[in-house]
Amino acid sequence: MKKNLLMGGLLPALVLGSCGVAGAQPAAMDTLTAIEQNPETVNQAKAANEPVTQESLQEMRRQLEEQLQQAQELQNRLNAQLGSLEKRMKKVEKRSWEPQVDIHGYGRLRWDKHNFSDFNGTDRKSVWLNLFVNHRINDRWSLHSEHEFENDLSSNTGAYKEHGKSRPVLQLYAQGRVGDVNVKLGRFYLQSPYKFTYDEKVNGWQVNYGIPTKWGRKAEFTLSSGVSTSQTFHGDTENTKNVWDQYYENTQMLSLMGVIPVAKNTNISAHYGRMTMRDIHLERKTWSMGFDTKLNRDLKLTAGIAKSDSETLNKSHFIQLQYKEARPDVPGSYDFYIKKYLQRGHTGMSNWFNDDIVDVTRGDDTPQLDEKSNGLNRWDYRAGEFNGIRIGLDYVPVRNTKLLLHYTYGKLGIFDPDNHGGNHDGEKKDYSFLRTQLEMYF
């Protein structure tokens, strides 16, 4: 009787009690089936009148351990299947929340005012709309494009009509991963650390690799190559094609940059770049190094130096101190900064000057300058360097907007009008630049 109770009630109860997790019911049913299909167990159950011995108890214990092991194996297999199903469900949820095509962008209302010591200032009011379209191909690859539309509100014309062209498609590239390496192919925007030496589009390729550090941020290394536009050969004595040409669109560029965290709130950045005029094989190399660090919670210091292998105008530097940070997703946030810098034209890989600084021969408002020249020839006022200060303020009045205001003042170093390239003649001309801009993100 005791043996019948043990085999018919205690054994299944023990099995069911030991499997009270996911997969318990299938395991218990398989255990009962195994008992019923085991002739030896059934014969022992029928032999109710036989005395319970030590041997029979050991045999029952062995059979129970085997059945428990089978139940555990069934449970493990079921848990693995549930884990795989959960991963697939997460992928489905991710795809459902991340649409195949994503469109976002921003608009800008801008007012610029440049003043030169020998020329009346020019006002330029313009409106811009930039649309970004992202198309997800799969979990690794996607297509990206940027489309820009602009209008000069002062003359109701396209902002680039002076150059005889427009720029409706700024970027169009494929982005993906090959192993642990991020890859770009097509026309993409490249910016050197702090926009110090390069700020232009590239038709080519890019690879990026990140190495984790103990500071919680990756050390990023980026190699890029392709065809780009450069102004760095302007006023270069080795430019045998045309020493005063300002824009070269047929230049081959190579760029290697790295941003390395060296402390909790400090990064060191370095950049090597090479621009080559492909038709005459004139080559320029530029090196830059800088750092940014948080002095405290709200105060950030950034600085950098640059040098090229040009014989003239080949060194630049800057230092900037910023308080707070304006974030478009945080209404009421703001920042204030002051920047001191010396920029010389032959250190930049792409732009003659950064930060939208211009001389009287550059920019979209040169026709207006000709009208206000008072008989002066603006080509006699080519500038090879800028030395000055910028004071700026950014403010977020409401979410997804930013109000930008900055004022720049300094001296433009002027080329010798009779010098066919090379250094400037030592003359310094006053220059100031005021920008007011409202950005709206969507």
PDB file of C-alpha atoms in Angstrom, residues 41-249:
ATOM      1  CA  THR A  41       7.986   0.679 -12.798  1.00  0.00           C
ATOM      2  CA  VAL A  42       4.531  -0.648 -13.577  1.00  0.00           C
ATOM      3  CA  ASN A  43       5.482  -4.136 -12.399  1.00  0.00           C
ATOM      4  CA  GLN A  44       6.808  -2.715  -9.178  1.00  0.00           C
ATOM      5  CA  ALA A  45       3.573  -0.819  -8.667  1.00  0.00           C
ATOM      6  CA  LYS A  46       1.556  -3.965  -9.199  1.00  0.00           C
ATOM      7  CA  ALA A  47       3.652  -5.882  -6.721  1.00  0.00           C
ATOM      8  CA  ALA A  48       1.899  -4.147  -3.865  1.00  0.00           C
ATOM      9  CA  ASN A  49       2.168  -7.117  -1.515  1.00  0.00           C
ATOM     10  CA  GLU A  50       5.936  -7.306  -1.784  1.00  0.00           C
ATOM     11  CA  PRO A  51       7.835  -5.817   1.161  1.00  0.00           C
ATOM     12  CA  VAL A  52       9.700  -2.525   0.717  1.00  0.00           C
ATOM     13  CA  THR A  53      13.424  -3.181   0.759  1.00  0.00           C
ATOM     14  CA  GLN A  54      16.534  -1.015   0.659  1.00  0.00           C
ATOM     15  CA  GLU A  55      17.203  -2.136  -2.911  1.00  0.00           C
ATOM     16  CA  SER A  56      13.746  -1.162  -4.112  1.00  0.00           C
ATOM     17  CA  LEU A  57      14.024   2.278  -2.523  1.00  0.00           C
ATOM     18  CA  GLN A  58      17.401   2.866  -4.220  1.00  0.00           C
ATOM     19  CA  GLU A  59      15.947   1.799  -7.560  1.00  0.00           C
ATOM     20  CA  MET A  60      13.026   4.165  -7.116  1.00  0.00           C
ATOM     21  CA  ARG A  61      15.431   6.984  -6.216  1.00  0.00           C
ATOM     22  CA  ARG A  62      17.509   6.293  -9.326  1.00  0.00           C
ATOM     23  CA  GLN A  63      14.425   6.372 -11.530  1.00  0.00           C
ATOM     24  CA  LEU A  64      13.256   9.615  -9.904  1.00  0.00           C
ATOM     25  CA  GLU A  65      16.636  11.284 -10.513  1.00  0.00           C
ATOM     26  CA  GLU A  66      16.550  10.236 -14.169  1.00  0.00           C
ATOM     27  CA  GLN A  67      13.044  11.646 -14.560  1.00  0.00           C
ATOM     28  CA  LEU A  68      14.039  14.901 -12.857  1.00  0.00           C
ATOM     29  CA  GLN A  69      17.038  15.191 -15.184  1.00  0.00           C
ATOM     30  CA  GLN A  70      14.798  14.674 -18.199  1.00  0.00           C
ATOM     31  CA  ALA A  71      12.429  17.353 -16.891  1.00  0.00           C
ATOM     32  CA  GLN A  72      15.333  19.768 -16.423  1.00  0.00           C
ATOM     33  CA  GLU A  73      16.562  19.169 -19.971  1.00  0.00           C
ATOM     34  CA  LEU A  74      13.073  19.816 -21.315  1.00  0.00           C
ATOM     35  CA  GLN A  75      12.867  23.006 -19.289  1.00  0.00           C
ATOM     36  CA  ASN A  76      16.250  24.240 -20.589  1.00  0.00           C
ATOM     37  CA  ARG A  77      15.222  23.620 -24.187  1.00  0.00           C
ATOM     38  CA  LEU A  78      11.955  25.480 -23.661  1.00  0.00           C
ATOM     39  CA  ASN A  79      13.731  28.426 -22.021  1.00  0.00           C
ATOM     40  CA  ALA A  80      16.132  28.632 -24.981  1.00  0.00           C
ATOM     41  CA  GLN A  81      13.204  28.684 -27.385  1.00  0.00           C
ATOM     42  CA  LEU A  82      11.534  31.422 -25.350  1.00  0.00           C
ATOM     43  CA  GLY A  83      14.769  33.473 -25.390  1.00  0.00           C
ATOM     44  CA  SER A  84      15.064  33.160 -29.155  1.00  0.00           C
ATOM     45  CA  LEU A  85      11.424  34.171 -29.554  1.00  0.00           C
ATOM     46  CA  GLU A  86      11.970  37.207 -27.332  1.00  0.00           C
ATOM     47  CA  LYS A  87      14.902  38.387 -29.500  1.00  0.00           C
ATOM     48  CA  ARG A  88      12.811  38.042 -32.653  1.00  0.00           C
ATOM     49  CA  MET A  89       9.961  39.972 -31.033  1.00  0.00           C
ATOM     50  CA  LYS A  90      12.345  42.802 -30.091  1.00  0.00           C
ATOM     51  CA  LYS A  91      13.545  43.041 -33.711  1.00  0.00           C
ATOM     52  CA  VAL A  92       9.942  43.196 -34.922  1.00  0.00           C
ATOM     53  CA  GLU A  93       9.125  45.887 -32.346  1.00  0.00           C
ATOM     54  CA  LYS A  94      12.246  47.882 -33.318  1.00  0.00           C
ATOM     55  CA  ARG A  95      11.322  47.807 -36.987  1.00  0.00           C
ATOM     56  CA  SER A  96       7.764  48.811 -36.192  1.00  0.00           C
ATOM     57  CA  TRP A  97       8.934  51.827 -34.171  1.00  0.00           C
ATOM     58  CA  GLU A  98      11.712  52.783 -36.641  1.00  0.00           C
ATOM     59  CA  PRO A  99      10.050  53.527 -39.968  1.00  0.00           C
ATOM     60  CA  GLN A 100      11.683  52.491 -43.221  1.00  0.00           C
ATOM     61  CA  VAL A 101      11.950  56.146 -44.273  1.00  0.00           C
ATOM     62  CA  ASP A 102      12.620  58.989 -41.840  1.00  0.00           C
ATOM     63  CA  ILE A 103      12.442  62.688 -42.812  1.00  0.00           C
ATOM     64  CA  HIS A 104      13.565  65.488 -40.531  1.00  0.00           C
ATOM     65  CA  GLY A 105      15.323  68.814 -40.860  1.00  0.00           C
ATOM     66  CA  TYR A 106      15.606  72.420 -39.790  1.00  0.00           C
ATOM     67  CA  GLY A 107      14.921  75.905 -41.047  1.00  0.00           C
ATOM     68  CA  ARG A 108      17.033  79.047 -40.560  1.00  0.00           C
ATOM     69  CA  LEU A 109      16.253  82.739 -40.679  1.00  0.00           C
ATOM     70  CA  ARG A 110      19.551  84.616 -40.928  1.00  0.00           C
ATOM     71  CA  TRP A 111      20.754  88.189 -40.963  1.00  0.00           C
ATOM     72  CA  ASP A 112      24.450  88.878 -41.605  1.00  0.00           C
ATOM     73  CA  LYS A 113      26.222  92.199 -41.607  1.00  0.00           C
ATOM     74  CA  HIS A 114      29.883  92.589 -42.635  1.00  0.00           C
ATOM     75  CA  ASN A 115      31.848  95.817 -42.229  1.00  0.00           C
ATOM     76  CA  PHE A 116      35.225  96.619 -43.760  1.00  0.00           C
ATOM     77  CA  SER A 117      37.381  99.652 -43.032  1.00  0.00           C
ATOM     78  CA  ASP A 118      37.423 100.850 -46.669  1.00  0.00           C
ATOM     79  CA  PHE A 119      34.034  99.543 -47.812  1.00  0.00           C
ATOM     80  CA  ASN A 120      30.522 100.174 -46.606  1.00  0.00           C
ATOM     81  CA  GLY A 121      28.958  97.256 -44.829  1.00  0.00           C
ATOM     82  CA  THR A 122      26.510  94.902 -46.501  1.00  0.00           C
ATOM     83  CA  ASP A 123      23.280  93.474 -45.114  1.00  0.00           C
ATOM     84  CA  ARG A 124      22.284  89.999 -46.123  1.00  0.00           C
ATOM     85  CA  LYS A 125      18.961  88.469 -45.083  1.00  0.00           C
ATOM     86  CA  SER A 126      18.266  84.884 -46.115  1.00  0.00           C
ATOM     87  CA  VAL A 127      16.056  81.922 -45.349  1.00  0.00           C
ATOM     88  CA  TRP A 128      17.183  78.295 -45.489  1.00  0.00           C
ATOM     89  CA  LEU A 129      15.497  74.918 -45.366  1.00  0.00           C
ATOM     90  CA  ASN A 130      17.474  71.699 -44.968  1.00  0.00           C
ATOM     91  CA  LEU A 131      15.759  68.316 -45.285  1.00  0.00           C
ATOM     92  CA  PHE A 132      17.392  65.035 -44.250  1.00  0.00           C
ATOM     93  CA  VAL A 133      16.005  61.773 -45.663  1.00  0.00           C
ATOM     94  CA  ASN A 134      17.118  58.462 -44.168  1.00  0.00           C
ATOM     95  CA  HIS A 135      16.143  55.138 -45.718  1.00  0.00           C
ATOM     96  CA  ARG A 136      16.834  52.006 -43.665  1.00  0.00           C
ATOM     97  CA  ILE A 137      17.762  49.070 -45.900  1.00  0.00           C
ATOM     98  CA  ASN A 138      18.385  46.522 -43.145  1.00  0.00           C
ATOM     99  CA  ASP A 139      19.906  46.329 -39.665  1.00  0.00           C
ATOM    100  CA  ARG A 140      23.356  47.223 -41.024  1.00  0.00           C
ATOM    101  CA  TRP A 141      22.938  49.518 -44.026  1.00  0.00           C
ATOM    102  CA  SER A 142      21.000  52.686 -44.792  1.00  0.00           C
ATOM    103  CA  LEU A 143      20.828  55.493 -47.369  1.00  0.00           C
ATOM    104  CA  HIS A 144      21.075  59.170 -46.395  1.00  0.00           C
ATOM    105  CA  SER A 145      20.565  62.441 -48.226  1.00  0.00           C
ATOM    106  CA  GLU A 146      20.451  66.147 -47.410  1.00  0.00           C
ATOM    107  CA  HIS A 147      18.591  68.685 -49.545  1.00  0.00           C
ATOM    108  CA  GLU A 148      19.056  72.420 -49.121  1.00  0.00           C
ATOM    109  CA  PHE A 149      16.785  75.198 -50.349  1.00  0.00           C
ATOM    110  CA  GLU A 150      17.711  78.824 -49.815  1.00  0.00           C
ATOM    111  CA  ASN A 151      16.522  82.275 -50.758  1.00  0.00           C
ATOM    112  CA  ASP A 152      18.078  85.721 -50.477  1.00  0.00           C
ATOM    113  CA  LEU A 153      15.305  87.809 -48.925  1.00  0.00           C
ATOM    114  CA  SER A 154      17.021  91.051 -49.905  1.00  0.00           C
ATOM    115  CA  SER A 155      16.820  90.323 -53.644  1.00  0.00           C
ATOM    116  CA  ASN A 156      14.318  87.406 -53.659  1.00  0.00           C
ATOM    117  CA  THR A 157      16.806  85.204 -55.495  1.00  0.00           C
ATOM    118  CA  GLY A 158      18.620  81.970 -54.751  1.00  0.00           C
ATOM    119  CA  ALA A 159      21.398  82.558 -52.264  1.00  0.00           C
ATOM    120  CA  TYR A 160      23.998  81.018 -54.595  1.00  0.00           C
ATOM    121  CA  LYS A 161      23.058  82.733 -57.850  1.00  0.00           C
ATOM    122  CA  GLU A 162      26.336  84.713 -57.793  1.00  0.00           C
ATOM    123  CA  HIS A 163      28.211  81.450 -58.316  1.00  0.00           C
ATOM    124  CA  GLY A 164      25.958  80.469 -61.210  1.00  0.00           C
ATOM    125  CA  LYS A 165      24.690  77.320 -59.492  1.00  0.00           C
ATOM    126  CA  SER A 166      22.563  75.994 -56.668  1.00  0.00           C
ATOM    127  CA  ARG A 167      23.092  73.187 -54.191  1.00  0.00           C
ATOM    128  CA  PRO A 168      19.832  71.226 -53.914  1.00  0.00           C
ATOM    129  CA  VAL A 169      21.600  67.977 -52.908  1.00  0.00           C
ATOM    130  CA  LEU A 170      24.348  68.480 -50.350  1.00  0.00           C
ATOM    131  CA  GLN A 171      24.742  64.855 -49.291  1.00  0.00           C
ATOM    132  CA  LEU A 172      23.884  61.476 -50.790  1.00  0.00           C
ATOM    133  CA  TYR A 173      25.626  58.443 -49.332  1.00  0.00           C
ATOM    134  CA  ALA A 174      25.246  54.885 -48.091  1.00  0.00           C
ATOM    135  CA  GLN A 175      26.221  54.141 -44.507  1.00  0.00           C
ATOM    136  CA  GLY A 176      26.711  50.768 -42.888  1.00  0.00           C
ATOM    137  CA  ARG A 177      28.943  48.434 -40.913  1.00  0.00           C
ATOM    138  CA  VAL A 178      31.522  45.918 -42.020  1.00  0.00           C
ATOM    139  CA  GLY A 179      32.341  43.991 -38.882  1.00  0.00           C
ATOM    140  CA  ASP A 180      33.105  46.634 -36.242  1.00  0.00           C
ATOM    141  CA  VAL A 181      33.981  49.316 -38.805  1.00  0.00           C
ATOM    142  CA  ASN A 182      31.513  52.048 -39.843  1.00  0.00           C
ATOM    143  CA  VAL A 183      31.602  52.854 -43.568  1.00  0.00           C
ATOM    144  CA  LYS A 184      30.321  55.733 -45.742  1.00  0.00           C
ATOM    145  CA  LEU A 185      30.220  55.720 -49.538  1.00  0.00           C
ATOM    146  CA  GLY A 186      29.067  58.643 -51.691  1.00  0.00           C
ATOM    147  CA  ARG A 187      28.856  62.384 -51.075  1.00  0.00           C
ATOM    148  CA  PHE A 188      29.038  63.190 -47.370  1.00  0.00           C
ATOM    149  CA  TYR A 189      29.877  66.064 -45.052  1.00  0.00           C
ATOM    150  CA  LEU A 190      33.221  65.994 -43.246  1.00  0.00           C
ATOM    151  CA  GLN A 191      34.189  68.271 -40.392  1.00  0.00           C
ATOM    152  CA  SER A 192      37.571  68.262 -38.681  1.00  0.00           C
ATOM    153  CA  PRO A 193      37.739  68.630 -34.876  1.00  0.00           C
ATOM    154  CA  TYR A 194      36.364  72.049 -33.883  1.00  0.00           C
ATOM    155  CA  LYS A 195      35.869  72.892 -37.616  1.00  0.00           C
ATOM    156  CA  PHE A 196      39.440  74.104 -37.448  1.00  0.00           C
ATOM    157  CA  THR A 197      40.980  72.916 -40.730  1.00  0.00           C
ATOM    158  CA  TYR A 198      38.234  71.211 -42.755  1.00  0.00           C
ATOM    159  CA  ASP A 199      34.524  71.903 -43.249  1.00  0.00           C
ATOM    160  CA  GLU A 200      33.275  70.687 -46.628  1.00  0.00           C
ATOM    161  CA  LYS A 201      31.605  67.881 -48.625  1.00  0.00           C
ATOM    162  CA  VAL A 202      33.555  64.903 -49.972  1.00  0.00           C
ATOM    163  CA  ASN A 203      32.753  62.662 -52.936  1.00  0.00           C
ATOM    164  CA  GLY A 204      34.425  59.460 -51.850  1.00  0.00           C
ATOM    165  CA  TRP A 205      34.588  57.040 -48.934  1.00  0.00           C
ATOM    166  CA  GLN A 206      35.083  57.026 -45.186  1.00  0.00           C
ATOM    167  CA  VAL A 207      35.835  54.393 -42.528  1.00  0.00           C
ATOM    168  CA  ASN A 208      35.444  54.960 -38.800  1.00  0.00           C
ATOM    169  CA  TYR A 209      36.503  52.751 -35.915  1.00  0.00           C
ATOM    170  CA  GLY A 210      35.902  53.235 -32.194  1.00  0.00           C
ATOM    171  CA  ILE A 211      37.909  51.774 -29.316  1.00  0.00           C
ATOM    172  CA  PRO A 212      36.250  51.671 -25.858  1.00  0.00           C
ATOM    173  CA  THR A 213      38.074  53.462 -23.050  1.00  0.00           C
ATOM    174  CA  LYS A 214      37.717  53.409 -19.301  1.00  0.00           C
ATOM    175  CA  TRP A 215      36.177  56.872 -19.431  1.00  0.00           C
ATOM    176  CA  GLY A 216      32.950  55.531 -20.931  1.00  0.00           C
ATOM    177  CA  ARG A 217      33.563  57.176 -24.317  1.00  0.00           C
ATOM    178  CA  LYS A 218      35.168  55.639 -27.367  1.00  0.00           C
ATOM    179  CA  ALA A 219      38.389  56.804 -28.967  1.00  0.00           C
ATOM    180  CA  GLU A 220      37.268  57.540 -32.533  1.00  0.00           C
ATOM    181  CA  PHE A 221      39.521  57.267 -35.598  1.00  0.00           C
ATOM    182  CA  THR A 222      38.248  58.357 -39.027  1.00  0.00           C
ATOM    183  CA  LEU A 223      39.925  57.949 -42.420  1.00  0.00           C
ATOM    184  CA  SER A 224      38.371  59.727 -45.427  1.00  0.00           C
ATOM    185  CA  SER A 225      39.337  60.174 -49.059  1.00  0.00           C
ATOM    186  CA  GLY A 226      37.761  61.572 -52.202  1.00  0.00           C
ATOM    187  CA  VAL A 227      37.283  64.635 -54.381  1.00  0.00           C
ATOM    188  CA  SER A 228      36.501  67.920 -52.700  1.00  0.00           C
ATOM    189  CA  THR A 229      36.653  71.723 -52.981  1.00  0.00           C
ATOM    190  CA  SER A 230      39.526  73.748 -51.572  1.00  0.00           C
ATOM    191  CA  GLN A 231      40.543  77.395 -51.239  1.00  0.00           C
ATOM    192  CA  THR A 232      43.939  76.723 -49.673  1.00  0.00           C
ATOM    193  CA  PHE A 233      45.855  77.247 -52.950  1.00  0.00           C
ATOM    194  CA  HIS A 234      44.704  80.879 -53.188  1.00  0.00           C
ATOM    195  CA  GLY A 235      47.742  83.152 -53.030  1.00  0.00           C
ATOM    196  CA  ASP A 236      50.168  80.225 -52.976  1.00  0.00           C
ATOM    197  CA  THR A 237      53.421  81.065 -54.768  1.00  0.00           C
ATOM    198  CA  GLU A 238      53.693  77.463 -55.995  1.00  0.00           C
ATOM    199  CA  ASN A 239      50.303  77.611 -57.703  1.00  0.00           C
ATOM    200  CA  THR A 240      51.486  77.784 -61.316  1.00  0.00           C
ATOM    201  CA  LYS A 241      47.949  77.418 -62.703  1.00  0.00           C
ATOM    202  CA  ASN A 242      46.480  80.654 -61.335  1.00  0.00           C
ATOM    203  CA  VAL A 243      47.824  82.030 -58.102  1.00  0.00           C
ATOM    204  CA  TRP A 244      44.678  84.063 -57.376  1.00  0.00           C
ATOM    205  CA  ASP A 245      42.004  81.463 -58.150  1.00  0.00           C
ATOM    206  CA  GLN A 246      39.809  81.189 -55.080  1.00  0.00           C
ATOM    207  CA  TYR A 247      37.957  77.893 -55.579  1.00  0.00           C
ATOM    208  CA  TYR A 248      39.336  74.571 -56.790  1.00  0.00           C
ATOM    209  CA  GLU A 249      36.709  71.874 -57.198  1.00  0.00           C
TER     210      GLU A 249
END
